[in-house]
mmCIF file of C-alpha atoms in Angstrom:
data_model
loop_
_atom_site.group_PDB
_atom_site.id
_atom_site.type_symbol
_atom_site.label_atom_id
_atom_site.label_comp_id
_atom_site.label_asym_id
_atom_site.label_seq_id
_atom_site.Cartn_x
_atom_site.Cartn_y
_atom_site.Cartn_z
ATOM 1 C CA GLN A 1 11.247 -9.473 12.871
ATOM 2 C CA VAL A 2 8.156 -9.308 10.553
ATOM 3 C CA GLN A 3 8.987 -8.955 7.115
ATOM 4 C CA LEU A 4 6.847 -7.290 4.369
ATOM 5 C CA VAL A 5 7.054 -7.883 0.635
ATOM 6 C CA GLU A 6 5.840 -6.111 -2.045
ATOM 7 C CA SER A 7 4.417 -7.139 -5.665
ATOM 8 C CA GLY A 8 2.688 -6.058 -8.937
ATOM 9 C CA GLY A 9 4.042 -2.419 -9.996
ATOM 10 C CA GLY A 10 5.098 -1.900 -13.016
ATOM 11 C CA LEU A 11 4.869 0.350 -15.572
ATOM 12 C CA VAL A 12 1.496 1.572 -17.108
ATOM 13 C CA GLN A 13 -0.213 4.207 -19.563
ATOM 14 C CA PRO A 14 -2.678 7.031 -17.461
ATOM 15 C CA GLY A 15 -5.715 5.485 -17.084
ATOM 16 C CA GLU A 16 -5.184 1.882 -16.663
ATOM 17 C CA SER A 17 -4.660 -0.111 -13.241
ATOM 18 C CA LEU A 18 -3.023 -2.396 -11.238
ATOM 19 C CA ARG A 19 -2.372 -3.868 -8.038
ATOM 20 C CA LEU A 20 -0.368 -4.393 -5.738
ATOM 21 C CA SER A 21 0.148 -7.454 -3.188
ATOM 22 C CA CYS A 22 1.801 -7.475 -0.055
ATOM 23 C CA ALA A 23 2.738 -10.628 2.175
ATOM 24 C CA ALA A 24 3.094 -10.746 5.611
ATOM 25 C CA SER A 25 5.400 -13.507 7.407
ATOM 26 C CA ALA A 26 2.537 -13.340 10.430
ATOM 27 C CA SER A 27 -0.965 -12.807 11.130
ATOM 28 C CA ILE A 28 -2.322 -9.643 9.774
ATOM 29 C CA PHE A 29 -5.014 -9.568 13.267
ATOM 30 C CA SER A 30 -1.308 -9.609 14.911
ATOM 31 C CA PHE A 31 -1.414 -5.533 13.764
ATOM 32 C CA SER A 32 -3.058 -3.402 14.699
ATOM 33 C CA HIS A 33 -3.307 -1.795 11.174
ATOM 34 C CA MET A 34 -1.721 -2.257 7.684
ATOM 35 C CA GLY A 35 -1.278 0.098 4.852
ATOM 36 C CA TRP A 36 0.281 1.897 2.229
ATOM 37 C CA TYR A 37 2.908 4.566 1.494
ATOM 38 C CA ARG A 38 4.183 5.723 -1.430
ATOM 39 C CA GLN A 39 7.386 8.125 -1.407
ATOM 40 C CA ALA A 40 7.915 10.043 -5.825
ATOM 41 C CA PRO A 41 11.282 10.737 -6.785
ATOM 42 C CA GLY A 42 12.069 14.091 -5.007
ATOM 43 C CA LYS A 43 9.322 14.249 -2.038
ATOM 44 C CA GLU A 44 7.970 13.257 0.881
ATOM 45 C CA ARG A 45 6.842 9.701 2.113
ATOM 46 C CA GLU A 46 3.238 10.002 2.228
ATOM 47 C CA LEU A 47 0.173 7.795 3.271
ATOM 48 C CA VAL A 48 -2.219 5.990 0.494
ATOM 49 C CA ALA A 49 -4.603 3.789 2.570
ATOM 50 C CA ARG A 50 -4.954 1.765 5.562
ATOM 51 C CA ILE A 51 -6.343 -0.788 7.350
ATOM 52 C CA THR A 52 -6.814 -1.277 10.538
ATOM 53 C CA ASN A 53 -7.593 -4.595 12.073
ATOM 54 C CA SER A 54 -10.947 -4.719 12.769
ATOM 55 C CA GLY A 55 -11.205 -3.969 8.862
ATOM 56 C CA THR A 56 -11.911 -0.154 8.181
ATOM 57 C CA ALA A 57 -9.901 1.414 5.541
ATOM 58 C CA MET A 58 -9.357 5.131 4.182
ATOM 59 C CA TYR A 59 -7.423 6.704 2.305
ATOM 60 C CA ALA A 60 -5.528 9.921 1.174
ATOM 61 C CA ASP A 61 -7.858 12.771 -0.050
ATOM 62 C CA PHE A 62 -5.898 11.957 -3.149
ATOM 63 C CA VAL A 63 -7.316 8.893 -3.512
ATOM 64 C CA GLN A 64 -10.426 10.873 -4.863
ATOM 65 C CA GLY A 65 -12.239 6.988 -4.947
ATOM 66 C CA ARG A 66 -10.241 5.409 -7.832
ATOM 67 C CA PHE A 67 -7.665 3.617 -4.911
ATOM 68 C CA THR A 68 -9.157 -0.387 -2.923
ATOM 69 C CA ILE A 69 -7.528 -1.334 0.145
ATOM 70 C CA SER A 70 -8.595 -5.057 1.076
ATOM 71 C CA ARG A 71 -7.260 -8.028 2.685
ATOM 72 C CA ASP A 72 -6.825 -11.508 3.077
ATOM 73 C CA ILE A 73 -7.123 -12.511 6.189
ATOM 74 C CA PRO A 74 -6.263 -16.726 5.446
ATOM 75 C CA LYS A 75 -3.495 -15.182 3.714
ATOM 76 C CA ASN A 76 -1.877 -12.897 5.699
ATOM 77 C CA MET A 77 -2.139 -10.222 2.499
ATOM 78 C CA ILE A 78 -2.984 -6.951 1.806
ATOM 79 C CA TYR A 79 -3.653 -5.209 -1.041
ATOM 80 C CA LEU A 80 -3.909 -2.013 -2.876
ATOM 81 C CA GLN A 81 -6.210 -2.215 -5.895
ATOM 82 C CA MET A 82 -4.842 0.856 -7.955
ATOM 83 C CA ASN A 83 -7.946 2.087 -11.478
ATOM 84 C CA GLY A 84 -7.715 5.480 -13.026
ATOM 85 C CA LEU A 85 -3.796 5.728 -12.237
ATOM 86 C CA LYS A 86 -2.313 8.664 -13.575
ATOM 87 C CA PRO A 87 1.404 10.137 -14.215
ATOM 88 C CA GLU A 88 1.027 11.704 -10.581
ATOM 89 C CA ASP A 89 0.675 8.382 -8.897
ATOM 90 C CA THR A 90 4.458 6.715 -10.509
ATOM 91 C CA ALA A 91 7.064 6.396 -7.132
ATOM 92 C CA VAL A 92 7.344 3.850 -4.919
ATOM 93 C CA TYR A 93 4.914 2.301 -3.297
ATOM 94 C CA TYR A 94 5.720 0.751 0.565
ATOM 95 C CA CYS A 95 3.622 -2.147 2.645
ATOM 96 C CA THR A 96 3.690 -1.371 6.109
ATOM 97 C CA SER A 97 2.399 -2.883 9.512
ATOM 98 C CA SER A 98 2.176 -1.458 12.909
ATOM 99 C CA VAL A 99 1.826 -2.281 16.265
ATOM 100 C CA PRO A 100 2.388 -0.521 19.866
ATOM 101 C CA ARG A 101 5.919 1.646 19.212
ATOM 102 C CA LYS A 102 7.011 -0.774 16.393
ATOM 103 C CA ASP A 103 6.296 0.039 11.883
ATOM 104 C CA TYR A 104 7.237 -2.362 9.711
ATOM 105 C CA TRP A 105 8.388 -1.792 5.938
ATOM 106 C CA GLY A 106 8.441 -3.986 2.886
ATOM 107 C CA GLN A 107 10.848 -3.015 0.270
ATOM 108 C CA GLY A 108 9.056 -1.323 -2.120
ATOM 109 C CA THR A 109 7.444 -1.618 -5.230
ATOM 110 C CA GLN A 110 7.844 0.909 -8.566
ATOM 111 C CA VAL A 111 4.707 1.967 -9.973
ATOM 112 C CA THR A 112 4.968 4.409 -12.903
ATOM 113 C CA VAL A 113 2.404 5.772 -15.310
ATOM 114 C CA ALA A 114 3.505 7.385 -18.608
ATOM 115 C CA SER A 115 2.134 7.390 -21.658
#
């Protein structure tokens, strides 16, 4: 069973930055891709960013160049650097990894953007 553990969430003011981390219990090369989703209160979970096994990254339109997904292969970790945070970015952020026919999820980390 794969475990994903997120960290790095918190309370920040608009315009500030946060870096989320996700530690995987298996080699990240064992996954076809890994990524970050988020879920705000009363809303559906949505994709934020994803990085493939080969290192190709893709982002949701609302990211608008503010976020960067990256990975540290030896440490089996991925990161989400979030700059220029807005109140509408407030949500629980989840790390996810995928293999054929199965997705794994972390427990989530809360990000709150408020003045």
